[in-house]
Amino acid sequence: MHRTKLINDTDNVYSTPKEVGIPMIVITFCSIVISSIVLIVLLKTKKGNFFKWKVIDRFSGYTVICDILFYLSQTAYGTHDWLERFLNIEISKLECTIYGVFIMEFQLSQVILNTTTAIYAFNLVMRSRNMPLGKWDAYLLCPAFGIPLVLLTIAAFFDQFERNPVSCLLKEERGFLTSHFLQIGLLFLVSLVLITALYIIIMIYIIRQTTAMNASFGQQSAVNARRLALKLSLYVLIHVIQFGAGVVEAVWIAIEEPPIGVRYATVFIGATGGMMNGAVYLRVYKN
């Protein structure tokens, strides 16, 4: 069986116990199913050219596609990890790098998309301005998908991916100026702080002014202002839950080797993101 070392030089067999691995795969699969349902609902209810849809609907489409691709990557790794134990199909260095690039690409892209959505909403509500997204939303998509892809490709070229007890990600090193912490912990932390701050300002403004949202986010009367604020708070809560665990784990790794339970909890929480995002979107759509 494939063996490697943790960065504290203790031997570790990187094979997730079936009591943990199977539930992870099931939860991830459920997130894929729910995200797919959201995508189908979007495609069936929105008519015409995709780029003529409301901005919030396009953002939702991009996010749900990121969710699906991210969870497919996780499921592929989890299945390979499970087969490794029974069929001795070892995860090679190249395969680990491929898994790592795909998993992190769609994870980081989602962080950028969520942050951009918050900034767009802030400009829309507070300044009554639409941010220019360019033709085919190029100003949004190129940074959201291009920046992570370039960074991860460079990391892969310099052999910066390795297997940890639960996944294949960037090499883990101690310290807060490492590639692992800067690209995972710090990015997640900045997005959490920025998104939370912007949405709190938006919610306070909506509640105090009881103004209607722009057509991009759906017309809301003053009577529904508090309901809209609640919906925004749900998106913030999901982002905090989904990526907050990653911040805690990254900080822990920067200091010392985290307990295996922390790693498992981070994966479980991340795996539920698709279900939470889907539930909130379907609730908002229903209302």
mmCIF file of C-alpha atoms in Angstrom:
data_model
loop_
_atom_site.group_PDB
_atom_site.id
_atom_site.type_symbol
_atom_site.label_atom_id
_atom_site.label_comp_id
_atom_site.label_asym_id
_atom_site.label_seq_id
_atom_site.Cartn_x
_atom_site.Cartn_y
_atom_site.Cartn_z
ATOM 1 C CA MET A 1 0.000 0.000 0.000
ATOM 2 C CA HIS A 2 1.117 3.526 -0.734
ATOM 3 C CA ARG A 3 3.059 4.988 2.193
ATOM 4 C CA THR A 4 4.362 8.464 2.733
ATOM 5 C CA LYS A 5 5.235 10.753 5.632
ATOM 6 C CA LEU A 6 3.539 13.582 7.369
ATOM 7 C CA ILE A 7 5.615 16.729 7.623
ATOM 8 C CA ASN A 8 6.372 15.817 11.225
ATOM 9 C CA ASP A 9 8.197 12.757 9.836
ATOM 10 C CA THR A 10 5.835 10.163 11.261
ATOM 11 C CA ASP A 11 4.831 7.316 8.973
ATOM 12 C CA ASN A 12 1.240 7.384 7.873
ATOM 13 C CA VAL A 13 -0.785 5.171 5.564
ATOM 14 C CA TYR A 14 -2.893 7.561 3.540
ATOM 15 C CA SER A 15 -5.948 5.405 3.245
ATOM 16 C CA THR A 16 -9.138 6.799 4.738
ATOM 17 C CA PRO A 17 -11.031 4.300 6.950
ATOM 18 C CA LYS A 18 -14.196 3.025 5.290
ATOM 19 C CA GLU A 19 -16.244 4.293 8.249
ATOM 20 C CA VAL A 20 -15.202 7.786 7.167
ATOM 21 C CA GLY A 21 -14.549 7.370 3.454
ATOM 22 C CA ILE A 22 -17.912 5.873 2.475
ATOM 23 C CA PRO A 23 -20.016 8.572 4.221
ATOM 24 C CA MET A 24 -17.779 11.209 2.616
ATOM 25 C CA ILE A 25 -18.451 9.768 -0.840
ATOM 26 C CA VAL A 26 -22.202 9.552 -0.129
ATOM 27 C CA ILE A 27 -22.395 13.159 1.105
ATOM 28 C CA THR A 28 -20.350 14.386 -1.833
ATOM 29 C CA PHE A 29 -22.589 12.463 -4.240
ATOM 30 C CA CYS A 30 -25.667 14.058 -2.636
ATOM 31 C CA SER A 31 -24.118 17.493 -3.163
ATOM 32 C CA ILE A 32 -23.583 16.624 -6.832
ATOM 33 C CA VAL A 33 -27.224 15.535 -7.188
ATOM 34 C CA ILE A 34 -28.631 18.648 -5.507
ATOM 35 C CA SER A 35 -26.304 20.946 -7.452
ATOM 36 C CA SER A 36 -27.419 19.228 -10.659
ATOM 37 C CA ILE A 37 -31.066 19.804 -9.706
ATOM 38 C CA VAL A 38 -30.349 23.504 -9.198
ATOM 39 C CA LEU A 39 -28.647 23.670 -12.596
ATOM 40 C CA ILE A 40 -31.620 21.953 -14.243
ATOM 41 C CA VAL A 41 -34.037 24.358 -12.543
ATOM 42 C CA LEU A 42 -31.985 27.291 -13.793
ATOM 43 C CA LEU A 43 -31.885 26.001 -17.357
ATOM 44 C CA LYS A 44 -35.605 25.202 -17.419
ATOM 45 C CA THR A 45 -36.858 28.426 -15.875
ATOM 46 C CA LYS A 46 -34.574 30.926 -17.570
ATOM 47 C CA LYS A 47 -35.235 31.598 -21.216
ATOM 48 C CA GLY A 48 -33.178 33.098 -23.990
ATOM 49 C CA ASN A 49 -29.466 33.797 -24.281
ATOM 50 C CA PHE A 50 -27.582 32.817 -21.130
ATOM 51 C CA PHE A 51 -25.711 36.130 -21.093
ATOM 52 C CA LYS A 52 -29.043 37.977 -21.104
ATOM 53 C CA TRP A 53 -30.064 36.353 -17.836
ATOM 54 C CA LYS A 54 -30.096 38.421 -14.667
ATOM 55 C CA VAL A 55 -26.634 38.723 -13.206
ATOM 56 C CA ILE A 56 -27.572 36.874 -10.023
ATOM 57 C CA ASP A 57 -28.837 33.931 -12.085
ATOM 58 C CA ARG A 58 -25.605 33.809 -14.075
ATOM 59 C CA PHE A 59 -23.620 33.940 -10.837
ATOM 60 C CA SER A 60 -25.746 31.067 -9.532
ATOM 61 C CA GLY A 61 -25.061 29.108 -12.707
ATOM 62 C CA TYR A 62 -21.303 29.579 -12.448
ATOM 63 C CA THR A 63 -21.312 28.688 -8.758
ATOM 64 C CA VAL A 64 -23.344 25.523 -9.180
ATOM 65 C CA ILE A 65 -21.113 24.373 -12.052
ATOM 66 C CA CYS A 66 -18.100 24.952 -9.786
ATOM 67 C CA ASP A 67 -19.839 22.925 -7.091
ATOM 68 C CA ILE A 68 -20.487 20.013 -9.441
ATOM 69 C CA LEU A 69 -16.945 19.925 -10.825
ATOM 70 C CA PHE A 70 -15.413 20.305 -7.357
ATOM 71 C CA TYR A 71 -17.455 17.461 -5.896
ATOM 72 C CA LEU A 72 -16.844 15.265 -8.930
ATOM 73 C CA SER A 73 -13.111 15.750 -8.351
ATOM 74 C CA GLN A 74 -13.500 14.897 -4.671
ATOM 75 C CA THR A 75 -15.620 11.853 -5.485
ATOM 76 C CA ALA A 76 -13.047 10.638 -8.000
ATOM 77 C CA TYR A 77 -10.284 10.918 -5.411
ATOM 78 C CA GLY A 78 -12.405 9.309 -2.687
ATOM 79 C CA THR A 79 -13.320 6.404 -4.964
ATOM 80 C CA HIS A 80 -9.681 5.914 -5.977
ATOM 81 C CA ASP A 81 -8.657 6.042 -2.317
ATOM 82 C CA TRP A 82 -11.266 3.394 -1.469
ATOM 83 C CA LEU A 83 -10.215 1.151 -4.372
ATOM 84 C CA GLU A 84 -6.586 1.471 -3.327
ATOM 85 C CA ARG A 85 -7.282 -0.564 -0.218
ATOM 86 C CA PHE A 86 -9.136 -3.396 -1.918
ATOM 87 C CA LEU A 87 -7.603 -3.591 -5.387
ATOM 88 C CA ASN A 88 -4.144 -2.227 -4.624
ATOM 89 C CA ILE A 89 -4.625 0.546 -7.200
ATOM 90 C CA GLU A 90 -2.063 2.964 -5.865
ATOM 91 C CA ILE A 91 -2.492 6.709 -6.329
ATOM 92 C CA SER A 92 0.647 7.764 -8.164
ATOM 93 C CA LYS A 93 2.424 11.086 -7.812
ATOM 94 C CA LEU A 94 1.063 12.258 -11.173
ATOM 95 C CA GLU A 95 -2.482 11.204 -10.297
ATOM 96 C CA CYS A 96 -2.222 12.983 -6.949
ATOM 97 C CA THR A 97 -1.112 16.155 -8.723
ATOM 98 C CA ILE A 98 -4.029 15.928 -11.162
ATOM 99 C CA TYR A 99 -6.508 15.415 -8.334
ATOM 100 C CA GLY A 100 -4.963 18.312 -6.431
ATOM 101 C CA VAL A 101 -5.136 20.711 -9.373
ATOM 102 C CA PHE A 102 -8.776 19.894 -10.131
ATOM 103 C CA ILE A 103 -9.925 19.973 -6.502
ATOM 104 C CA MET A 104 -8.210 23.272 -5.746
ATOM 105 C CA GLU A 105 -9.077 24.878 -9.091
ATOM 106 C CA PHE A 106 -12.814 24.658 -8.534
ATOM 107 C CA GLN A 107 -12.537 25.353 -4.815
ATOM 108 C CA LEU A 108 -10.536 28.554 -5.310
ATOM 109 C CA SER A 109 -12.721 29.582 -8.254
ATOM 110 C CA GLN A 110 -15.790 29.322 -6.066
ATOM 111 C CA VAL A 111 -14.181 31.525 -3.420
ATOM 112 C CA ILE A 112 -13.441 34.173 -6.057
ATOM 113 C CA LEU A 113 -16.966 33.902 -7.509
ATOM 114 C CA ASN A 114 -18.580 34.245 -4.078
ATOM 115 C CA THR A 115 -16.426 37.248 -3.258
ATOM 116 C CA THR A 116 -17.211 38.882 -6.601
ATOM 117 C CA THR A 117 -20.928 38.286 -6.040
ATOM 118 C CA ALA A 118 -20.700 40.072 -2.689
ATOM 119 C CA ILE A 119 -18.858 43.016 -4.255
ATOM 120 C CA TYR A 120 -21.402 43.166 -7.091
ATOM 121 C CA ALA A 121 -24.296 43.132 -4.618
ATOM 122 C CA PHE A 122 -22.640 45.859 -2.558
ATOM 123 C CA ASN A 123 -22.216 48.143 -5.582
ATOM 124 C CA LEU A 124 -25.742 47.409 -6.718
ATOM 125 C CA VAL A 125 -27.414 48.171 -3.395
ATOM 126 C CA MET A 126 -25.201 50.885 -1.949
ATOM 127 C CA ARG A 127 -24.242 52.735 -5.126
ATOM 128 C CA SER A 128 -26.991 51.666 -7.553
ATOM 129 C CA ARG A 129 -24.335 50.638 -10.053
ATOM 130 C CA ASN A 130 -23.815 47.491 -12.066
ATOM 131 C CA MET A 131 -20.219 46.325 -12.214
ATOM 132 C CA PRO A 132 -19.084 45.823 -15.824
ATOM 133 C CA LEU A 133 -18.530 42.118 -16.438
ATOM 134 C CA GLY A 134 -17.381 42.391 -20.049
ATOM 135 C CA LYS A 135 -18.440 40.382 -23.070
ATOM 136 C CA TRP A 136 -19.432 36.845 -22.062
ATOM 137 C CA ASP A 137 -18.656 37.840 -18.453
ATOM 138 C CA ALA A 138 -14.957 37.742 -19.294
ATOM 139 C CA TYR A 139 -14.024 40.186 -16.516
ATOM 140 C CA LEU A 140 -15.505 37.719 -14.051
ATOM 141 C CA LEU A 141 -14.618 34.337 -15.531
ATOM 142 C CA CYS A 142 -11.022 35.005 -16.565
ATOM 143 C CA PRO A 143 -9.848 35.949 -13.055
ATOM 144 C CA ALA A 144 -12.115 33.435 -11.292
ATOM 145 C CA PHE A 145 -10.890 30.448 -13.276
ATOM 146 C CA GLY A 146 -7.703 31.752 -14.857
ATOM 147 C CA ILE A 147 -5.803 32.957 -11.785
ATOM 148 C CA PRO A 148 -6.177 29.684 -9.826
ATOM 149 C CA LEU A 149 -5.337 27.661 -12.937
ATOM 150 C CA VAL A 150 -2.107 29.598 -13.548
ATOM 151 C CA LEU A 151 -1.028 29.397 -9.898
ATOM 152 C CA LEU A 152 -1.840 25.702 -9.607
ATOM 153 C CA THR A 153 -0.154 24.862 -12.907
ATOM 154 C CA ILE A 154 3.014 26.573 -11.708
ATOM 155 C CA ALA A 155 2.766 24.703 -8.398
ATOM 156 C CA ALA A 156 2.340 21.403 -10.254
ATOM 157 C CA PHE A 157 5.339 22.169 -12.484
ATOM 158 C CA PHE A 158 7.492 22.653 -9.385
ATOM 159 C CA ASP A 159 6.161 19.461 -7.780
ATOM 160 C CA GLN A 160 4.269 21.253 -5.004
ATOM 161 C CA PHE A 161 1.427 18.755 -4.639
ATOM 162 C CA GLU A 162 1.405 15.809 -2.281
ATOM 163 C CA ARG A 163 -0.983 13.467 -0.566
ATOM 164 C CA ASN A 164 -2.193 14.244 2.943
ATOM 165 C CA PRO A 165 -4.372 12.027 5.168
ATOM 166 C CA VAL A 166 -7.607 13.060 3.432
ATOM 167 C CA SER A 167 -6.797 14.415 -0.021
ATOM 168 C CA CYS A 168 -4.189 15.546 -2.537
ATOM 169 C CA LEU A 169 -3.387 19.231 -2.091
ATOM 170 C CA LEU A 170 -0.453 21.618 -1.912
ATOM 171 C CA LYS A 171 2.480 20.462 0.187
ATOM 172 C CA GLU A 172 1.956 21.231 3.840
ATOM 173 C CA GLU A 173 4.614 23.241 5.623
ATOM 174 C CA ARG A 174 4.849 24.929 8.986
ATOM 175 C CA GLY A 175 4.610 28.703 9.031
ATOM 176 C CA PHE A 176 2.296 31.452 7.802
ATOM 177 C CA LEU A 177 4.355 32.485 4.766
ATOM 178 C CA THR A 178 4.163 29.109 3.057
ATOM 179 C CA SER A 179 2.476 28.441 -0.274
ATOM 180 C CA HIS A 180 -0.081 26.204 1.444
ATOM 181 C CA PHE A 181 -1.223 28.807 3.949
ATOM 182 C CA LEU A 182 -1.147 31.756 1.534
ATOM 183 C CA GLN A 183 -3.174 29.999 -1.178
ATOM 184 C CA ILE A 184 -5.632 28.268 1.134
ATOM 185 C CA GLY A 185 -5.769 29.716 4.629
ATOM 186 C CA LEU A 186 -5.168 33.378 3.831
ATOM 187 C CA LEU A 187 -7.360 33.434 0.710
ATOM 188 C CA PHE A 188 -10.231 31.762 2.550
ATOM 189 C CA LEU A 189 -9.824 34.101 5.524
ATOM 190 C CA VAL A 190 -9.795 37.259 3.386
ATOM 191 C CA SER A 191 -12.901 36.092 1.514
ATOM 192 C CA LEU A 192 -14.715 35.308 4.767
ATOM 193 C CA VAL A 193 -13.962 38.712 6.266
ATOM 194 C CA LEU A 194 -14.759 40.629 3.070
ATOM 195 C CA ILE A 195 -17.972 38.769 2.253
ATOM 196 C CA THR A 196 -19.248 38.948 5.824
ATOM 197 C CA ALA A 197 -18.468 42.664 6.115
ATOM 198 C CA LEU A 198 -20.090 43.560 2.784
ATOM 199 C CA TYR A 199 -23.242 41.563 3.423
ATOM 200 C CA ILE A 200 -23.623 42.968 6.942
ATOM 201 C CA ILE A 201 -23.448 46.489 5.503
ATOM 202 C CA ILE A 202 -25.967 45.528 2.816
ATOM 203 C CA MET A 203 -28.367 43.979 5.320
ATOM 204 C CA ILE A 204 -28.195 46.989 7.625
ATOM 205 C CA TYR A 205 -28.841 49.285 4.672
ATOM 206 C CA ILE A 206 -31.787 47.208 3.459
ATOM 207 C CA ILE A 207 -33.357 47.012 6.880
ATOM 208 C CA ARG A 208 -32.953 50.730 7.557
ATOM 209 C CA GLN A 209 -33.892 52.039 4.147
ATOM 210 C CA THR A 210 -36.377 49.284 3.227
ATOM 211 C CA THR A 211 -35.552 49.876 -0.406
ATOM 212 C CA ALA A 212 -36.105 47.465 -3.270
ATOM 213 C CA MET A 213 -33.315 45.475 -4.811
ATOM 214 C CA ASN A 214 -32.408 46.015 -8.447
ATOM 215 C CA ALA A 215 -33.930 43.736 -11.105
ATOM 216 C CA SER A 216 -30.669 41.781 -11.259
ATOM 217 C CA PHE A 217 -31.500 40.325 -7.858
ATOM 218 C CA GLY A 218 -35.244 40.196 -8.344
ATOM 219 C CA GLN A 219 -37.709 42.971 -7.515
ATOM 220 C CA GLN A 220 -38.463 43.176 -3.820
ATOM 221 C CA SER A 221 -40.920 45.515 -2.187
ATOM 222 C CA ALA A 222 -40.142 47.424 0.970
ATOM 223 C CA VAL A 223 -42.359 44.966 2.835
ATOM 224 C CA ASN A 224 -40.005 42.141 1.835
ATOM 225 C CA ALA A 225 -36.793 43.939 2.771
ATOM 226 C CA ARG A 226 -36.251 41.929 5.918
ATOM 227 C CA ARG A 227 -36.901 38.693 4.052
ATOM 228 C CA LEU A 228 -34.278 39.684 1.504
ATOM 229 C CA ALA A 229 -31.819 40.437 4.297
ATOM 230 C CA LEU A 230 -32.478 36.964 5.701
ATOM 231 C CA LYS A 231 -31.734 35.382 2.327
ATOM 232 C CA LEU A 232 -28.457 37.272 2.072
ATOM 233 C CA SER A 233 -27.540 36.181 5.583
ATOM 234 C CA LEU A 234 -28.059 32.540 4.574
ATOM 235 C CA TYR A 235 -25.519 32.883 1.762
ATOM 236 C CA VAL A 236 -23.045 34.419 4.207
ATOM 237 C CA LEU A 237 -23.647 31.659 6.744
ATOM 238 C CA ILE A 238 -23.031 28.933 4.160
ATOM 239 C CA HIS A 239 -19.801 30.546 2.973
ATOM 240 C CA VAL A 240 -18.571 30.889 6.555
ATOM 241 C CA ILE A 241 -19.399 27.257 7.335
ATOM 242 C CA GLN A 242 -18.054 25.870 4.068
ATOM 243 C CA PHE A 243 -14.734 27.707 4.042
ATOM 244 C CA GLY A 244 -14.331 28.610 7.707
ATOM 245 C CA ALA A 245 -13.361 25.036 8.507
ATOM 246 C CA GLY A 246 -10.639 25.274 5.857
ATOM 247 C CA VAL A 247 -9.232 28.381 7.542
ATOM 248 C CA VAL A 248 -9.100 26.627 10.912
ATOM 249 C CA GLU A 249 -7.359 23.612 9.394
ATOM 250 C CA ALA A 250 -4.853 25.754 7.450
ATOM 251 C CA VAL A 251 -3.933 27.746 10.570
ATOM 252 C CA TRP A 252 -3.558 24.514 12.530
ATOM 253 C CA ILE A 253 -1.308 23.035 9.834
ATOM 254 C CA ALA A 254 0.827 26.183 9.859
ATOM 255 C CA ILE A 255 1.458 25.628 13.573
ATOM 256 C CA GLU A 256 1.482 21.852 13.996
ATOM 257 C CA GLU A 257 0.009 18.627 12.647
ATOM 258 C CA PRO A 258 -3.767 18.817 13.257
ATOM 259 C CA PRO A 259 -5.672 15.883 14.761
ATOM 260 C CA ILE A 260 -7.062 13.557 12.120
ATOM 261 C CA GLY A 261 -10.555 14.407 13.369
ATOM 262 C CA VAL A 262 -10.039 18.028 12.325
ATOM 263 C CA ARG A 263 -9.088 16.909 8.818
ATOM 264 C CA TYR A 264 -12.120 14.632 8.559
ATOM 265 C CA ALA A 265 -14.427 17.365 9.874
ATOM 266 C CA THR A 266 -13.101 19.841 7.300
ATOM 267 C CA VAL A 267 -13.792 17.428 4.451
ATOM 268 C CA PHE A 268 -17.267 16.582 5.773
ATOM 269 C CA ILE A 269 -18.203 20.252 6.148
ATOM 270 C CA GLY A 270 -16.862 21.090 2.704
ATOM 271 C CA ALA A 271 -18.743 18.159 1.185
ATOM 272 C CA THR A 272 -22.069 19.496 2.449
ATOM 273 C CA GLY A 273 -21.564 22.834 0.682
ATOM 274 C CA GLY A 274 -23.390 21.771 -2.465
ATOM 275 C CA MET A 275 -26.411 20.640 -0.468
ATOM 276 C CA MET A 276 -26.495 23.860 1.553
ATOM 277 C CA ASN A 277 -26.074 26.088 -1.509
ATOM 278 C CA GLY A 278 -28.742 24.126 -3.355
ATOM 279 C CA ALA A 279 -31.197 24.281 -0.466
ATOM 280 C CA VAL A 280 -30.792 28.046 -0.132
ATOM 281 C CA TYR A 281 -31.116 28.660 -3.869
ATOM 282 C CA LEU A 282 -34.240 26.499 -4.174
ATOM 283 C CA ARG A 283 -35.724 28.257 -1.148
ATOM 284 C CA VAL A 284 -35.008 31.676 -2.636
ATOM 285 C CA TYR A 285 -36.330 30.563 -6.033
ATOM 286 C CA LYS A 286 -39.509 29.175 -4.457
ATOM 287 C CA ASN A 287 -40.157 32.444 -2.660
#
